[in-house]
mmCIF file of C-alpha atoms in Angstrom:
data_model
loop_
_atom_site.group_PDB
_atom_site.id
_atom_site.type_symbol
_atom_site.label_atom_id
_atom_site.label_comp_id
_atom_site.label_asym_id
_atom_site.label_seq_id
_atom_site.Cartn_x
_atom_site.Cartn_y
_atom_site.Cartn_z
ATOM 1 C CA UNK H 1 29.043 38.372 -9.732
ATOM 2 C CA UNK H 2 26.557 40.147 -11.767
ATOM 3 C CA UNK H 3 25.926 39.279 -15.739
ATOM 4 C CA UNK H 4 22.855 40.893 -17.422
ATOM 5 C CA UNK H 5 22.386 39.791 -20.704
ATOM 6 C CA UNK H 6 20.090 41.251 -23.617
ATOM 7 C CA UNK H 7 18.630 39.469 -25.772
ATOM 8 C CA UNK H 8 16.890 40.341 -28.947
ATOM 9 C CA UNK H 9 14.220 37.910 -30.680
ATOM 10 C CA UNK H 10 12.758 40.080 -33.326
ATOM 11 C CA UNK H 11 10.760 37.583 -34.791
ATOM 12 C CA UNK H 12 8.446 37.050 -31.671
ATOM 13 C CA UNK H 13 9.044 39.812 -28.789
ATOM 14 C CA UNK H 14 8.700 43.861 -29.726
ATOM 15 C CA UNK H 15 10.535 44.112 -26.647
ATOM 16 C CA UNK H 16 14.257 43.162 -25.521
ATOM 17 C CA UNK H 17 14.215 39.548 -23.468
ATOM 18 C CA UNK H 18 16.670 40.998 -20.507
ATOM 19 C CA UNK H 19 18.009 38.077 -18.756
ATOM 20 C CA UNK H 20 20.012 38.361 -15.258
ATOM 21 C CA UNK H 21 22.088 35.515 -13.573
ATOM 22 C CA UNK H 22 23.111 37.461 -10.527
ATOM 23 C CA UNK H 23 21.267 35.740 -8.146
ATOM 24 C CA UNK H 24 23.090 33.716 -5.556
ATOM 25 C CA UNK H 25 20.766 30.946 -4.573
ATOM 26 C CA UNK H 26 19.102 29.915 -7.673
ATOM 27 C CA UNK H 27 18.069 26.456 -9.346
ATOM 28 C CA UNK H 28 17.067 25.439 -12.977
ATOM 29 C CA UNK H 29 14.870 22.611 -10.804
ATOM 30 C CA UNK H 30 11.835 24.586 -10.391
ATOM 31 C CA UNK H 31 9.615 22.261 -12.135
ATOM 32 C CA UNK H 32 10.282 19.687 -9.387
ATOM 33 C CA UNK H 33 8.013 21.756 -6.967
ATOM 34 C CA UNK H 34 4.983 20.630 -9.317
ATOM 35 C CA UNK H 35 6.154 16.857 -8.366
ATOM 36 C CA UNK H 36 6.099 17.831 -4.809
ATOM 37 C CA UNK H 37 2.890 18.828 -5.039
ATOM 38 C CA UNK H 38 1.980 15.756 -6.708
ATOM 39 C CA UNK H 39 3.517 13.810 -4.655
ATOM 40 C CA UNK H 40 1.784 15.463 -1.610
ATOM 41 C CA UNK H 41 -1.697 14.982 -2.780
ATOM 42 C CA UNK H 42 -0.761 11.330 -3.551
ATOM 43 C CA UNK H 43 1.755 10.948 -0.821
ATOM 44 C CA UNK H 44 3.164 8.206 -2.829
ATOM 45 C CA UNK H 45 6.903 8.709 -0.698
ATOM 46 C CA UNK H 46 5.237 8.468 2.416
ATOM 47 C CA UNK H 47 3.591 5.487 1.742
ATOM 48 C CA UNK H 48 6.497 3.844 0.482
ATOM 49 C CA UNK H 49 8.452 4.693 3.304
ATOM 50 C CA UNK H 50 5.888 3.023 5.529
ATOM 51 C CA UNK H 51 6.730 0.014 3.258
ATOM 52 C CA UNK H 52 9.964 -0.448 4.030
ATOM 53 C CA UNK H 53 11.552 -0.999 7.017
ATOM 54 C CA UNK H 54 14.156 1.369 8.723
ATOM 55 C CA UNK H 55 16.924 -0.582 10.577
ATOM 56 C CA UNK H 56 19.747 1.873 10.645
ATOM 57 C CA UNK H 57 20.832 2.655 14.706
ATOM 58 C CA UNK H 58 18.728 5.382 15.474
ATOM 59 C CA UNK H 59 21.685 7.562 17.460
ATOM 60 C CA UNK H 60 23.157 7.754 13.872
ATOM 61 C CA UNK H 61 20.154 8.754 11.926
ATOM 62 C CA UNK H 62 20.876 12.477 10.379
ATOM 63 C CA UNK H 63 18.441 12.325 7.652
ATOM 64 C CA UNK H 64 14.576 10.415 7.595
ATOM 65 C CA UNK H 65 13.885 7.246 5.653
ATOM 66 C CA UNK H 66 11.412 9.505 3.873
ATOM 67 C CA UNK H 67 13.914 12.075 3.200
ATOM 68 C CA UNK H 68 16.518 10.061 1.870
ATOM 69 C CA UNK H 69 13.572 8.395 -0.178
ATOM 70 C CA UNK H 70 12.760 11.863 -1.389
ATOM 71 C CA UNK H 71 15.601 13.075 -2.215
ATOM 72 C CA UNK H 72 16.125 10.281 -4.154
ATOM 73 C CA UNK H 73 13.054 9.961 -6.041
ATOM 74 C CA UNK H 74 12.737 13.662 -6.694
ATOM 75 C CA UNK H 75 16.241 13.511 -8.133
ATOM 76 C CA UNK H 76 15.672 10.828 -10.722
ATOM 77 C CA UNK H 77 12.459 12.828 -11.399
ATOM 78 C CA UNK H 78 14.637 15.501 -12.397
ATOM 79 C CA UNK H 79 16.981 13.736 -14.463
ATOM 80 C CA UNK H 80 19.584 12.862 -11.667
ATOM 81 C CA UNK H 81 20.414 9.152 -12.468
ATOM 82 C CA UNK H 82 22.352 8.581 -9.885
ATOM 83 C CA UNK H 83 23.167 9.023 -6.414
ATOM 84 C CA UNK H 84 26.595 10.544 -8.084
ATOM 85 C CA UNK H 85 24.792 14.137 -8.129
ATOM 86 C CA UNK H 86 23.878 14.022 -4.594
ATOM 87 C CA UNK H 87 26.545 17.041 -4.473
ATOM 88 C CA UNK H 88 25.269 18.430 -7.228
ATOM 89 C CA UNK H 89 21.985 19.434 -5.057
ATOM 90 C CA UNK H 90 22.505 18.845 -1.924
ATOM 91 C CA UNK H 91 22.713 22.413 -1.650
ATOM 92 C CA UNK H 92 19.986 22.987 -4.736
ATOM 93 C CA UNK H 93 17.631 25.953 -3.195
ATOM 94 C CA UNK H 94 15.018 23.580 -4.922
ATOM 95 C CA UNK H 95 15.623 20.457 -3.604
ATOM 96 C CA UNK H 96 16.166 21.942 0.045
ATOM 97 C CA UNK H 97 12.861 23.270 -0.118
ATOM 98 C CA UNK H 98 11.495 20.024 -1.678
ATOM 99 C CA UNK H 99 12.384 18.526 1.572
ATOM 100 C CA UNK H 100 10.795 21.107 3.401
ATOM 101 C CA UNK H 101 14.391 23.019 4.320
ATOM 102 C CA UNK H 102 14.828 26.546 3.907
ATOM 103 C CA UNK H 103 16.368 27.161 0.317
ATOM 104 C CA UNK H 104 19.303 29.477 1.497
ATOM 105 C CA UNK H 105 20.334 28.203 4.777
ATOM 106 C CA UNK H 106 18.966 25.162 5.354
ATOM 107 C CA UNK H 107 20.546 21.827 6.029
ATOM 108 C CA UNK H 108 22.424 20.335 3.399
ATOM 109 C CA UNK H 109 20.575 16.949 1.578
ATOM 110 C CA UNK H 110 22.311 13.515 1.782
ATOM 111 C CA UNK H 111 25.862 13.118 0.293
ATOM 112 C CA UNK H 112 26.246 10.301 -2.133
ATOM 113 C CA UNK H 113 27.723 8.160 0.487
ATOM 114 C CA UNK H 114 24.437 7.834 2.114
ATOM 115 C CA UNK H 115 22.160 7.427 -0.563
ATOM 116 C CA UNK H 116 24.264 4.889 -1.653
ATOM 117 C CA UNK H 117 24.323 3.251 1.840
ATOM 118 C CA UNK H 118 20.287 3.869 2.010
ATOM 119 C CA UNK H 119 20.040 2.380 -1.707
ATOM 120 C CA UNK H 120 22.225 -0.277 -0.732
ATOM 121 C CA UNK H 121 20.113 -1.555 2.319
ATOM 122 C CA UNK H 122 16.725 -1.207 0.459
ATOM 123 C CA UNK H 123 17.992 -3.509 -1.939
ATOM 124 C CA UNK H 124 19.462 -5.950 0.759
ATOM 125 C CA UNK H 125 16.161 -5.920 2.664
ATOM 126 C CA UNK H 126 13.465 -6.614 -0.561
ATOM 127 C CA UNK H 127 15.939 -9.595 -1.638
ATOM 128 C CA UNK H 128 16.144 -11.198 1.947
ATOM 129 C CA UNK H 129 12.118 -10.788 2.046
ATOM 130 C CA UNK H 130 9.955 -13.750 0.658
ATOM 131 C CA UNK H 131 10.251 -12.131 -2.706
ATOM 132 C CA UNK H 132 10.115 -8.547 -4.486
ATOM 133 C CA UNK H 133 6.533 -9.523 -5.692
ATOM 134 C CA UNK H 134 5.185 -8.940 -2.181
ATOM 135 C CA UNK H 135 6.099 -5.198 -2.306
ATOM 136 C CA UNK H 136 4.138 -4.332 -5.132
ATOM 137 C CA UNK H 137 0.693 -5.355 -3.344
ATOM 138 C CA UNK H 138 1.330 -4.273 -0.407
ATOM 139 C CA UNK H 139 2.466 -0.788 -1.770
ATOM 140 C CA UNK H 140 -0.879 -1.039 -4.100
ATOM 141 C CA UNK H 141 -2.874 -1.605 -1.729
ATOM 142 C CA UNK H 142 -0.917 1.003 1.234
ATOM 143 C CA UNK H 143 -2.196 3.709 -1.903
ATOM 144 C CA UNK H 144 -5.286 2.724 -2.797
ATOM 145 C CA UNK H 145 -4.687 1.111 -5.665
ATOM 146 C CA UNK H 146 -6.466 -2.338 -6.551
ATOM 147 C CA UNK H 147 -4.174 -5.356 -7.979
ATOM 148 C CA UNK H 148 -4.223 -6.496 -11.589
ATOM 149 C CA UNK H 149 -5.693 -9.736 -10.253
ATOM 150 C CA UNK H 150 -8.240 -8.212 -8.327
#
């Protein structure tokens, strides 16, 4: 499909605005490459994900506790709420490349079911540990980052 729109702002261009939505794999999620890149310099995902602990079978593993962690944190970054929109970008060129796919043909991201799952089993794990309070030092100090009541 090809649409080419026009657009005339008299007021502040001298010039017509011409507009085309005829490309096949686009996103309106390009800002999230600027959290990647945060998040890279910071590796903030990684860390967390050497936080928590993995016990899925390994034989059924498609996608990486950092991944999924990714995906997820990337998506609420972006105004995803919930793991509902996992089909809304699985197949995002953005969000494949965010987790270092190729944007057109690339593996598709996690469907909701396994976020959900993955959510699911995060929670279960930080309530059967001593308490949620431990994960906040330990993540502070896995990042560099001294305490309040240091």
């Amino acid at each position: 499909m090809n649409i080419t729109q026009c657009l005339f702002f008299p007021e502040q261009f001298e010039k017509p605005v011409v507009v085309k939505f005829d490309e096949p794999c686009s996103s309106s999620d390009g800002g999230a490459l600027l959290l990647k890149g945060s998040d890279q310099k910071l590796d903030l995902t990684g860390k967390l994900s050497a936080i928590l602990v993995d016990r899925r079978q390994a034989k059924k593993v498609r996608h990486t506790f950092t991944e999924l962690i990714r995906q997820r944190v990337y998506g609420l970054a972006s105004g995803y709420a919930d793991a509902n929109d996992a089909a809304r970008i699985g197949n995002d060129p953005v969000f494949k490349m965010l987790l270092d796919r190729s944007p057109v043909d690339g593996e598709s991201l996690s469907s909701q079911a396994t976020l959900s799952r993955f959510e699911n089993s995060v929670g279960a794990a930080i309530r059967s540990s001593s308490s949620l309070t431990n994960l906040r030092p330990a993540f502070q100090k896995r990042i560099g980052l001294r305490s309040s009541h240091d």
